């Protein structure tokens, strides 16, 4: 859930503060930010927030102040897109191996360059620098984004990582990048500062990151001292995490997309687990908690249309929210603009401007916002 609300220097502004203040008042215990990129030269989207040595930390402190009202904790989600950086942003994206993206989005992304050894160490250092800056800005914790097909997820996947050195091949080697990122951040922030990871249960592609791989990675992180594991799944190529993707009837019944995997993981690690994706009713949330499949409940898209949802859920055991299926009527457009994400980003934009969310918001409005952002970004690049 990337907000797309950065200013032209990729700092948070007043609109982002409004959004997070509303969520804090809404009753959430922990709010994890959308993508904060660790390198302004490598963005996943035009208006990503970036936290690096060039950032204006005062703007981040304002963001934290707004997002921690009502005793809410605000954690910074740190990310590098790898090859999931559109061609209008990045002419030569970086990846573990020079393998292009596939599927409906392949024409929107350039062939990546395989990372050299020095590149890898540089990126690892950028992660821990951003984490240290997040702590100094007042964030209550950080989350390493290792899911959804971004750079760390690419390292973990044998489909995307074909390296023959110490960073590829065996699972131990493929998880080395993530483990080095974690250790670097831990050294930078200390033992008492929470570090979470967002990890795919699987990437749902043939020859890709599997559930057994995920189990092993989670165990390694737990042994290393990770504080929280959030379970998700999928990528741009196979968006299992997206609203509207067809789910099995058993998954629909329990609502949460990745709950069965989380239950199996709970048997092997004692680290607190968060399951995100699909929860829509208090009944399903309580069942997940009572069965010890999840220690915390992750809510994303529903908060875009009802920022007060946690308060309502805590007050009403029968509370349930319905989110309507989204489509412009043209599947190619839906896929191109990642409608099941961009429509919710349009809701964030409304809240940032002081407007109420609009559940009936037209899908073509979200498409227009995407194309407008692309055009503005392209113009700025040409002007620069």
mmCIF file of C-alpha atoms in Angstrom:
data_model
loop_
_atom_site.group_PDB
_atom_site.id
_atom_site.type_symbol
_atom_site.label_atom_id
_atom_site.label_comp_id
_atom_site.label_asym_id
_atom_site.label_seq_id
_atom_site.Cartn_x
_atom_site.Cartn_y
_atom_site.Cartn_z
ATOM 1 C CA UNK A 1 0.000 0.000 0.000
ATOM 2 C CA UNK A 2 2.166 2.800 -1.328
ATOM 3 C CA UNK A 3 0.745 6.252 -0.683
ATOM 4 C CA UNK A 4 2.271 8.147 -3.648
ATOM 5 C CA UNK A 5 2.200 11.394 -1.624
ATOM 6 C CA UNK A 6 5.831 12.531 -1.618
ATOM 7 C CA UNK A 7 6.789 16.083 -2.556
ATOM 8 C CA UNK A 8 9.100 16.782 -5.493
ATOM 9 C CA UNK A 9 12.136 16.010 -3.301
ATOM 10 C CA UNK A 10 10.571 12.734 -2.109
ATOM 11 C CA UNK A 11 9.966 13.990 1.418
ATOM 12 C CA UNK A 12 6.665 13.540 3.291
ATOM 13 C CA UNK A 13 4.394 16.571 3.267
ATOM 14 C CA UNK A 14 1.298 17.900 4.987
ATOM 15 C CA UNK A 15 -1.026 15.560 3.087
ATOM 16 C CA UNK A 16 0.788 12.456 4.305
ATOM 17 C CA UNK A 17 0.593 13.791 7.868
ATOM 18 C CA UNK A 18 -3.187 14.212 7.496
ATOM 19 C CA UNK A 19 -3.546 10.635 6.276
ATOM 20 C CA UNK A 20 -1.536 9.091 9.087
ATOM 21 C CA UNK A 21 -3.125 11.260 11.763
ATOM 22 C CA UNK A 22 -6.512 9.914 10.666
ATOM 23 C CA UNK A 23 -5.260 6.326 10.840
ATOM 24 C CA UNK A 24 -3.772 6.927 14.286
ATOM 25 C CA UNK A 25 -7.108 8.247 15.505
ATOM 26 C CA UNK A 26 -8.773 5.241 13.890
ATOM 27 C CA UNK A 27 -7.483 2.927 16.599
ATOM 28 C CA UNK A 28 -4.701 0.898 14.988
ATOM 29 C CA UNK A 29 -1.996 -0.413 17.334
ATOM 30 C CA UNK A 30 0.849 -0.404 14.789
ATOM 31 C CA UNK A 31 0.745 1.404 11.466
ATOM 32 C CA UNK A 32 3.430 0.383 8.970
ATOM 33 C CA UNK A 33 4.108 2.982 6.297
ATOM 34 C CA UNK A 34 3.903 2.341 2.595
ATOM 35 C CA UNK A 35 7.102 1.923 0.596
ATOM 36 C CA UNK A 36 9.942 4.139 1.799
ATOM 37 C CA UNK A 37 12.723 3.775 -0.734
ATOM 38 C CA UNK A 38 16.289 3.626 0.491
ATOM 39 C CA UNK A 39 17.802 5.065 -2.707
ATOM 40 C CA UNK A 40 16.384 8.042 -4.609
ATOM 41 C CA UNK A 41 18.060 6.764 -7.772
ATOM 42 C CA UNK A 42 15.912 3.627 -7.653
ATOM 43 C CA UNK A 43 12.191 4.221 -7.190
ATOM 44 C CA UNK A 44 9.290 1.862 -7.626
ATOM 45 C CA UNK A 45 6.806 4.684 -8.319
ATOM 46 C CA UNK A 46 7.040 8.387 -9.218
ATOM 47 C CA UNK A 47 6.031 9.816 -5.829
ATOM 48 C CA UNK A 48 7.722 7.391 -3.458
ATOM 49 C CA UNK A 49 9.011 8.684 -0.145
ATOM 50 C CA UNK A 50 12.809 8.323 0.099
ATOM 51 C CA UNK A 51 14.767 8.242 3.351
ATOM 52 C CA UNK A 52 18.469 8.785 2.847
ATOM 53 C CA UNK A 53 21.173 11.289 3.720
ATOM 54 C CA UNK A 54 19.623 13.870 1.392
ATOM 55 C CA UNK A 55 16.204 13.713 3.085
ATOM 56 C CA UNK A 56 14.825 16.574 5.168
ATOM 57 C CA UNK A 57 14.486 14.802 8.514
ATOM 58 C CA UNK A 58 12.261 17.544 9.912
ATOM 59 C CA UNK A 59 9.504 16.510 7.512
ATOM 60 C CA UNK A 60 9.833 12.910 8.698
ATOM 61 C CA UNK A 61 9.603 14.018 12.327
ATOM 62 C CA UNK A 62 6.370 15.854 11.493
ATOM 63 C CA UNK A 63 5.060 12.674 9.861
ATOM 64 C CA UNK A 64 5.961 10.613 12.928
ATOM 65 C CA UNK A 65 4.292 13.137 15.247
ATOM 66 C CA UNK A 66 1.051 12.836 13.289
ATOM 67 C CA UNK A 67 1.224 9.063 12.937
ATOM 68 C CA UNK A 68 1.875 8.376 16.615
ATOM 69 C CA UNK A 69 -1.082 10.259 18.047
ATOM 70 C CA UNK A 70 -3.512 8.200 20.118
ATOM 71 C CA UNK A 71 -0.636 5.992 21.342
ATOM 72 C CA UNK A 72 -0.265 4.439 17.881
ATOM 73 C CA UNK A 73 3.134 3.108 16.834
ATOM 74 C CA UNK A 74 4.460 4.116 13.398
ATOM 75 C CA UNK A 75 6.987 1.808 11.741
ATOM 76 C CA UNK A 76 8.945 2.665 8.572
ATOM 77 C CA UNK A 77 8.776 0.123 5.746
ATOM 78 C CA UNK A 78 12.129 0.128 3.909
ATOM 79 C CA UNK A 79 12.384 -1.087 0.329
ATOM 80 C CA UNK A 80 14.388 -1.223 -2.887
ATOM 81 C CA UNK A 81 12.424 -2.026 -6.071
ATOM 82 C CA UNK A 82 15.135 -3.887 -7.939
ATOM 83 C CA UNK A 83 13.814 -4.493 -11.448
ATOM 84 C CA UNK A 84 10.245 -3.556 -10.440
ATOM 85 C CA UNK A 85 11.017 0.031 -11.444
ATOM 86 C CA UNK A 86 9.051 1.139 -14.531
ATOM 87 C CA UNK A 87 11.008 2.124 -17.623
ATOM 88 C CA UNK A 88 9.841 5.752 -17.456
ATOM 89 C CA UNK A 89 11.585 5.953 -14.053
ATOM 90 C CA UNK A 90 14.595 3.695 -14.488
ATOM 91 C CA UNK A 91 16.367 3.093 -17.799
ATOM 92 C CA UNK A 92 18.585 0.372 -16.341
ATOM 93 C CA UNK A 93 17.101 -1.199 -13.203
ATOM 94 C CA UNK A 94 19.136 -3.461 -10.946
ATOM 95 C CA UNK A 95 18.471 -7.094 -10.064
ATOM 96 C CA UNK A 96 20.310 -10.185 -8.869
ATOM 97 C CA UNK A 97 20.374 -11.461 -12.464
ATOM 98 C CA UNK A 98 19.661 -9.928 -15.878
ATOM 99 C CA UNK A 99 16.228 -11.536 -16.186
ATOM 100 C CA UNK A 100 13.237 -9.436 -17.359
ATOM 101 C CA UNK A 101 9.837 -9.330 -15.737
ATOM 102 C CA UNK A 102 7.160 -11.421 -17.423
ATOM 103 C CA UNK A 103 3.413 -11.308 -17.857
ATOM 104 C CA UNK A 104 1.058 -8.401 -18.486
ATOM 105 C CA UNK A 105 3.521 -5.792 -17.218
ATOM 106 C CA UNK A 106 6.659 -6.895 -19.049
ATOM 107 C CA UNK A 107 6.495 -4.091 -21.622
ATOM 108 C CA UNK A 108 6.535 -1.472 -18.860
ATOM 109 C CA UNK A 109 9.883 -2.546 -17.383
ATOM 110 C CA UNK A 110 13.376 -2.551 -18.882
ATOM 111 C CA UNK A 111 15.806 -5.449 -18.793
ATOM 112 C CA UNK A 112 17.752 -5.165 -15.531
ATOM 113 C CA UNK A 113 21.501 -5.163 -15.047
ATOM 114 C CA UNK A 114 22.869 -7.902 -12.810
ATOM 115 C CA UNK A 115 24.331 -6.485 -9.615
ATOM 116 C CA UNK A 116 28.083 -6.557 -9.087
ATOM 117 C CA UNK A 117 29.520 -7.484 -5.692
ATOM 118 C CA UNK A 118 30.208 -3.821 -4.842
ATOM 119 C CA UNK A 119 26.635 -2.899 -5.814
ATOM 120 C CA UNK A 120 25.268 -5.462 -3.386
ATOM 121 C CA UNK A 121 27.312 -4.182 -0.454
ATOM 122 C CA UNK A 122 26.337 -0.615 -1.319
ATOM 123 C CA UNK A 123 22.619 -1.444 -1.274
ATOM 124 C CA UNK A 124 22.942 -3.316 2.022
ATOM 125 C CA UNK A 125 24.567 -0.214 3.523
ATOM 126 C CA UNK A 126 21.735 1.957 2.182
ATOM 127 C CA UNK A 127 19.226 -0.185 4.062
ATOM 128 C CA UNK A 128 20.939 0.232 7.410
ATOM 129 C CA UNK A 129 21.547 3.945 6.808
ATOM 130 C CA UNK A 130 17.826 4.435 6.175
ATOM 131 C CA UNK A 131 16.977 2.415 9.286
ATOM 132 C CA UNK A 132 19.275 4.551 11.425
ATOM 133 C CA UNK A 133 17.669 7.695 9.997
ATOM 134 C CA UNK A 134 14.206 6.269 10.701
ATOM 135 C CA UNK A 135 15.145 5.731 14.333
ATOM 136 C CA UNK A 136 16.559 9.259 14.639
ATOM 137 C CA UNK A 137 13.358 10.666 13.089
ATOM 138 C CA UNK A 138 11.308 9.004 15.818
ATOM 139 C CA UNK A 139 9.791 5.980 14.076
ATOM 140 C CA UNK A 140 8.906 3.233 16.567
ATOM 141 C CA UNK A 141 10.333 0.427 14.429
ATOM 142 C CA UNK A 142 11.253 -0.539 10.868
ATOM 143 C CA UNK A 143 10.054 -3.221 8.485
ATOM 144 C CA UNK A 144 12.239 -4.794 5.793
ATOM 145 C CA UNK A 145 10.133 -5.337 2.667
ATOM 146 C CA UNK A 146 11.206 -8.757 1.415
ATOM 147 C CA UNK A 147 7.988 -9.612 -0.443
ATOM 148 C CA UNK A 148 5.939 -8.769 -3.559
ATOM 149 C CA UNK A 149 8.739 -9.162 -6.088
ATOM 150 C CA UNK A 150 10.918 -6.244 -4.983
ATOM 151 C CA UNK A 151 14.706 -6.562 -4.785
ATOM 152 C CA UNK A 152 15.007 -8.738 -1.673
ATOM 153 C CA UNK A 153 12.229 -10.974 -2.981
ATOM 154 C CA UNK A 154 14.145 -11.230 -6.261
ATOM 155 C CA UNK A 155 17.225 -12.444 -4.408
ATOM 156 C CA UNK A 156 15.147 -15.065 -2.590
ATOM 157 C CA UNK A 157 13.561 -16.443 -5.773
ATOM 158 C CA UNK A 158 15.419 -19.108 -7.798
ATOM 159 C CA UNK A 159 13.347 -17.985 -10.781
ATOM 160 C CA UNK A 160 14.847 -14.481 -10.640
ATOM 161 C CA UNK A 161 18.197 -15.212 -8.993
ATOM 162 C CA UNK A 162 20.471 -17.246 -11.261
ATOM 163 C CA UNK A 163 23.733 -16.098 -9.696
ATOM 164 C CA UNK A 164 26.644 -18.528 -9.401
ATOM 165 C CA UNK A 165 28.400 -16.740 -6.531
ATOM 166 C CA UNK A 166 27.696 -16.557 -2.778
ATOM 167 C CA UNK A 167 24.480 -14.604 -3.408
ATOM 168 C CA UNK A 168 22.705 -17.251 -5.501
ATOM 169 C CA UNK A 169 22.120 -20.937 -6.015
ATOM 170 C CA UNK A 170 21.307 -22.607 -2.694
ATOM 171 C CA UNK A 171 18.633 -21.163 -0.419
ATOM 172 C CA UNK A 172 21.344 -20.301 2.091
ATOM 173 C CA UNK A 173 23.011 -18.151 -0.565
ATOM 174 C CA UNK A 174 19.759 -16.676 -1.881
ATOM 175 C CA UNK A 175 18.754 -15.534 1.617
ATOM 176 C CA UNK A 176 22.203 -14.082 2.282
ATOM 177 C CA UNK A 177 21.203 -10.632 0.995
ATOM 178 C CA UNK A 178 18.194 -10.450 3.335
ATOM 179 C CA UNK A 179 20.227 -11.712 6.282
ATOM 180 C CA UNK A 180 22.950 -9.142 5.634
ATOM 181 C CA UNK A 181 20.332 -6.391 5.435
ATOM 182 C CA UNK A 182 18.845 -7.533 8.740
ATOM 183 C CA UNK A 183 22.227 -7.770 10.500
ATOM 184 C CA UNK A 184 23.273 -4.361 9.200
ATOM 185 C CA UNK A 185 20.059 -2.772 10.429
ATOM 186 C CA UNK A 186 20.330 -4.506 13.808
ATOM 187 C CA UNK A 187 23.858 -3.178 14.250
ATOM 188 C CA UNK A 188 22.662 0.306 13.273
ATOM 189 C CA UNK A 189 19.592 0.535 15.528
ATOM 190 C CA UNK A 190 20.519 -1.690 18.482
ATOM 191 C CA UNK A 191 18.863 -4.637 20.163
ATOM 192 C CA UNK A 192 15.905 -2.746 21.657
ATOM 193 C CA UNK A 193 14.553 -1.209 18.434
ATOM 194 C CA UNK A 194 11.918 -3.391 16.703
ATOM 195 C CA UNK A 195 12.750 -4.822 13.282
ATOM 196 C CA UNK A 196 10.064 -6.602 11.275
ATOM 197 C CA UNK A 197 10.149 -8.323 7.906
ATOM 198 C CA UNK A 198 7.444 -8.621 5.263
ATOM 199 C CA UNK A 199 7.922 -12.034 3.680
ATOM 200 C CA UNK A 200 6.136 -13.901 0.913
ATOM 201 C CA UNK A 201 4.610 -17.231 1.835
ATOM 202 C CA UNK A 202 5.386 -17.950 -1.834
ATOM 203 C CA UNK A 203 5.582 -15.947 -5.032
ATOM 204 C CA UNK A 204 3.148 -18.282 -6.834
ATOM 205 C CA UNK A 205 5.262 -18.726 -9.960
ATOM 206 C CA UNK A 206 6.675 -21.974 -11.330
ATOM 207 C CA UNK A 207 10.267 -22.396 -10.217
ATOM 208 C CA UNK A 208 9.993 -19.456 -7.846
ATOM 209 C CA UNK A 209 10.169 -18.878 -4.094
ATOM 210 C CA UNK A 210 8.238 -21.706 -2.446
ATOM 211 C CA UNK A 211 6.472 -22.212 0.874
ATOM 212 C CA UNK A 212 9.252 -24.540 2.041
ATOM 213 C CA UNK A 213 11.790 -21.823 1.151
ATOM 214 C CA UNK A 214 9.744 -19.295 3.098
ATOM 215 C CA UNK A 215 9.644 -21.537 6.154
ATOM 216 C CA UNK A 216 13.430 -21.848 6.136
ATOM 217 C CA UNK A 217 13.960 -18.113 5.699
ATOM 218 C CA UNK A 218 11.528 -17.343 8.515
ATOM 219 C CA UNK A 219 13.348 -19.771 10.816
ATOM 220 C CA UNK A 220 16.709 -18.190 9.984
ATOM 221 C CA UNK A 221 15.344 -14.715 10.707
ATOM 222 C CA UNK A 222 13.792 -15.900 13.967
ATOM 223 C CA UNK A 223 17.086 -17.434 15.052
ATOM 224 C CA UNK A 224 18.858 -14.174 14.169
ATOM 225 C CA UNK A 225 16.497 -12.152 16.375
ATOM 226 C CA UNK A 226 13.836 -10.648 14.089
ATOM 227 C CA UNK A 227 10.999 -9.152 16.166
ATOM 228 C CA UNK A 228 7.990 -9.615 13.868
ATOM 229 C CA UNK A 229 7.181 -11.517 10.662
ATOM 230 C CA UNK A 230 4.392 -10.321 8.373
ATOM 231 C CA UNK A 231 3.163 -12.946 5.917
ATOM 232 C CA UNK A 232 1.983 -11.982 2.437
ATOM 233 C CA UNK A 233 2.515 -13.358 -1.064
ATOM 234 C CA UNK A 234 2.818 -12.680 -4.778
ATOM 235 C CA UNK A 235 4.454 -10.031 -6.940
ATOM 236 C CA UNK A 236 3.650 -7.717 -9.846
ATOM 237 C CA UNK A 237 3.866 -10.772 -12.110
ATOM 238 C CA UNK A 238 1.536 -12.902 -9.950
ATOM 239 C CA UNK A 239 -0.359 -10.488 -7.672
ATOM 240 C CA UNK A 240 -1.766 -12.952 -5.117
ATOM 241 C CA UNK A 241 -1.823 -10.104 -2.554
ATOM 242 C CA UNK A 242 -4.230 -7.976 -4.605
ATOM 243 C CA UNK A 243 -7.945 -7.510 -3.970
ATOM 244 C CA UNK A 244 -10.042 -9.083 -6.692
ATOM 245 C CA UNK A 245 -7.695 -11.987 -7.447
ATOM 246 C CA UNK A 246 -9.705 -15.218 -7.633
ATOM 247 C CA UNK A 247 -9.328 -17.263 -4.439
ATOM 248 C CA UNK A 248 -10.264 -20.832 -3.561
ATOM 249 C CA UNK A 249 -13.560 -21.249 -1.700
ATOM 250 C CA UNK A 250 -11.719 -22.404 1.443
ATOM 251 C CA UNK A 251 -9.648 -19.207 1.374
ATOM 252 C CA UNK A 252 -12.756 -17.087 0.864
ATOM 253 C CA UNK A 253 -14.371 -18.706 3.892
ATOM 254 C CA UNK A 254 -11.532 -17.892 6.259
ATOM 255 C CA UNK A 255 -10.993 -14.529 4.451
ATOM 256 C CA UNK A 256 -7.234 -14.259 5.031
ATOM 257 C CA UNK A 257 -5.274 -15.306 1.939
ATOM 258 C CA UNK A 258 -2.185 -16.703 3.710
ATOM 259 C CA UNK A 259 -3.619 -18.007 6.979
ATOM 260 C CA UNK A 260 -2.960 -21.722 6.421
ATOM 261 C CA UNK A 261 0.704 -21.041 5.769
ATOM 262 C CA UNK A 262 0.888 -18.872 8.882
ATOM 263 C CA UNK A 263 -0.589 -21.702 10.974
ATOM 264 C CA UNK A 264 2.157 -24.053 9.800
ATOM 265 C CA UNK A 265 4.808 -21.393 10.386
ATOM 266 C CA UNK A 266 3.528 -20.808 13.919
ATOM 267 C CA UNK A 267 4.438 -24.426 14.708
ATOM 268 C CA UNK A 268 8.103 -23.765 13.918
ATOM 269 C CA UNK A 269 8.836 -20.219 15.138
ATOM 270 C CA UNK A 270 7.926 -18.333 18.302
ATOM 271 C CA UNK A 271 8.332 -14.876 16.763
ATOM 272 C CA UNK A 272 5.054 -12.905 16.579
ATOM 273 C CA UNK A 273 3.336 -13.342 13.213
ATOM 274 C CA UNK A 274 1.088 -10.930 11.322
ATOM 275 C CA UNK A 275 -1.184 -12.149 8.547
ATOM 276 C CA UNK A 276 -2.193 -9.467 6.052
ATOM 277 C CA UNK A 277 -4.542 -9.795 3.098
ATOM 278 C CA UNK A 278 -8.235 -10.547 2.968
ATOM 279 C CA UNK A 279 -9.544 -9.932 6.490
ATOM 280 C CA UNK A 280 -12.948 -8.258 6.295
ATOM 281 C CA UNK A 281 -14.859 -9.358 9.421
ATOM 282 C CA UNK A 282 -14.231 -9.323 13.156
ATOM 283 C CA UNK A 283 -15.361 -12.950 13.276
ATOM 284 C CA UNK A 284 -12.601 -14.096 10.909
ATOM 285 C CA UNK A 285 -10.031 -11.969 12.747
ATOM 286 C CA UNK A 286 -10.989 -13.453 16.113
ATOM 287 C CA UNK A 287 -10.896 -16.983 14.717
ATOM 288 C CA UNK A 288 -7.373 -16.431 13.389
ATOM 289 C CA UNK A 289 -6.263 -15.127 16.773
ATOM 290 C CA UNK A 290 -7.991 -17.793 18.857
ATOM 291 C CA UNK A 291 -6.513 -20.578 16.728
ATOM 292 C CA UNK A 292 -3.039 -19.034 17.134
ATOM 293 C CA UNK A 293 -2.596 -18.788 13.377
ATOM 294 C CA UNK A 294 -1.771 -15.099 13.718
ATOM 295 C CA UNK A 295 -0.701 -12.920 16.628
ATOM 296 C CA UNK A 296 -1.704 -9.651 14.985
ATOM 297 C CA UNK A 297 -4.208 -8.793 12.273
ATOM 298 C CA UNK A 298 -2.986 -6.911 9.224
ATOM 299 C CA UNK A 299 -5.459 -4.553 7.552
ATOM 300 C CA UNK A 300 -4.581 -2.509 4.477
ATOM 301 C CA UNK A 301 -7.154 -1.815 1.757
ATOM 302 C CA UNK A 302 -10.135 -1.499 4.155
ATOM 303 C CA UNK A 303 -8.341 1.354 5.944
ATOM 304 C CA UNK A 304 -8.249 3.274 2.681
ATOM 305 C CA UNK A 305 -12.047 3.461 2.584
ATOM 306 C CA UNK A 306 -12.711 3.415 6.345
ATOM 307 C CA UNK A 307 -9.842 4.893 8.401
ATOM 308 C CA UNK A 308 -11.893 4.364 11.585
ATOM 309 C CA UNK A 309 -12.154 0.610 10.988
ATOM 310 C CA UNK A 310 -10.082 -0.531 14.027
ATOM 311 C CA UNK A 311 -12.294 1.446 16.398
ATOM 312 C CA UNK A 312 -15.414 -0.008 14.778
ATOM 313 C CA UNK A 313 -14.035 -3.545 14.862
ATOM 314 C CA UNK A 314 -13.113 -3.269 18.535
ATOM 315 C CA UNK A 315 -16.566 -1.937 19.407
ATOM 316 C CA UNK A 316 -18.711 -4.350 17.381
ATOM 317 C CA UNK A 317 -18.115 -8.152 17.273
ATOM 318 C CA UNK A 318 -20.387 -8.329 14.211
ATOM 319 C CA UNK A 319 -18.523 -5.677 12.235
ATOM 320 C CA UNK A 320 -17.745 -6.513 8.613
ATOM 321 C CA UNK A 321 -16.684 -4.426 5.645
ATOM 322 C CA UNK A 322 -17.306 -5.206 1.978
ATOM 323 C CA UNK A 323 -15.020 -3.952 -0.776
ATOM 324 C CA UNK A 324 -16.452 -3.987 -4.271
ATOM 325 C CA UNK A 325 -14.664 -5.585 -7.250
ATOM 326 C CA UNK A 326 -12.810 -3.020 -9.338
ATOM 327 C CA UNK A 327 -12.524 -2.757 -13.107
ATOM 328 C CA UNK A 328 -12.397 -0.061 -15.769
ATOM 329 C CA UNK A 329 -13.977 -2.605 -18.103
ATOM 330 C CA UNK A 330 -10.658 -2.972 -19.920
ATOM 331 C CA UNK A 331 -8.461 -5.680 -18.420
ATOM 332 C CA UNK A 332 -5.317 -4.367 -20.130
ATOM 333 C CA UNK A 333 -5.820 -0.985 -18.474
ATOM 334 C CA UNK A 334 -6.559 -2.625 -15.121
ATOM 335 C CA UNK A 335 -3.335 -4.635 -15.346
ATOM 336 C CA UNK A 336 -1.267 -1.756 -16.687
ATOM 337 C CA UNK A 337 -2.126 0.596 -13.834
ATOM 338 C CA UNK A 338 -2.361 -2.128 -11.145
ATOM 339 C CA UNK A 339 -5.918 -0.959 -10.515
ATOM 340 C CA UNK A 340 -6.325 -2.978 -7.332
ATOM 341 C CA UNK A 341 -3.595 -0.845 -5.806
ATOM 342 C CA UNK A 342 -3.910 2.478 -7.631
ATOM 343 C CA UNK A 343 -7.636 2.866 -6.815
ATOM 344 C CA UNK A 344 -6.767 2.736 -3.115
ATOM 345 C CA UNK A 345 -3.925 5.207 -3.654
ATOM 346 C CA UNK A 346 -6.550 7.570 -5.095
ATOM 347 C CA UNK A 347 -8.416 7.248 -1.783
ATOM 348 C CA UNK A 348 -5.220 8.213 0.067
ATOM 349 C CA UNK A 349 -4.974 11.277 -2.157
ATOM 350 C CA UNK A 350 -8.517 12.318 -1.212
ATOM 351 C CA UNK A 351 -7.778 11.990 2.511
ATOM 352 C CA UNK A 352 -4.522 13.912 2.114
ATOM 353 C CA UNK A 353 -6.521 16.776 0.617
ATOM 354 C CA UNK A 354 -8.912 16.803 3.568
ATOM 355 C CA UNK A 355 -11.707 14.937 1.770
ATOM 356 C CA UNK A 356 -13.525 11.844 2.970
ATOM 357 C CA UNK A 357 -12.833 8.474 1.312
ATOM 358 C CA UNK A 358 -15.227 7.680 -1.524
ATOM 359 C CA UNK A 359 -16.069 3.953 -1.802
ATOM 360 C CA UNK A 360 -17.952 4.568 -5.058
ATOM 361 C CA UNK A 361 -14.985 6.397 -6.650
ATOM 362 C CA UNK A 362 -14.926 5.742 -10.393
ATOM 363 C CA UNK A 363 -12.134 3.419 -11.521
ATOM 364 C CA UNK A 364 -11.329 5.697 -14.458
ATOM 365 C CA UNK A 365 -10.534 8.491 -12.017
ATOM 366 C CA UNK A 366 -7.842 6.260 -10.495
ATOM 367 C CA UNK A 367 -6.529 5.509 -13.993
ATOM 368 C CA UNK A 368 -6.396 9.233 -14.775
ATOM 369 C CA UNK A 369 -4.424 9.870 -11.568
ATOM 370 C CA UNK A 370 -1.877 7.219 -12.551
ATOM 371 C CA UNK A 371 -1.366 8.650 -16.026
ATOM 372 C CA UNK A 372 -1.177 12.190 -14.639
ATOM 373 C CA UNK A 373 1.572 11.177 -12.208
ATOM 374 C CA UNK A 374 3.448 9.451 -15.007
ATOM 375 C CA UNK A 375 3.243 12.539 -17.184
ATOM 376 C CA UNK A 376 4.357 14.925 -14.443
ATOM 377 C CA UNK A 377 7.274 12.680 -13.535
ATOM 378 C CA UNK A 378 8.372 12.293 -17.154
ATOM 379 C CA UNK A 379 8.202 16.089 -17.646
ATOM 380 C CA UNK A 380 10.302 16.697 -14.521
ATOM 381 C CA UNK A 381 12.918 14.232 -15.754
ATOM 382 C CA UNK A 382 13.078 15.902 -19.166
ATOM 383 C CA UNK A 383 13.260 19.375 -17.582
ATOM 384 C CA UNK A 384 16.049 18.259 -15.236
#
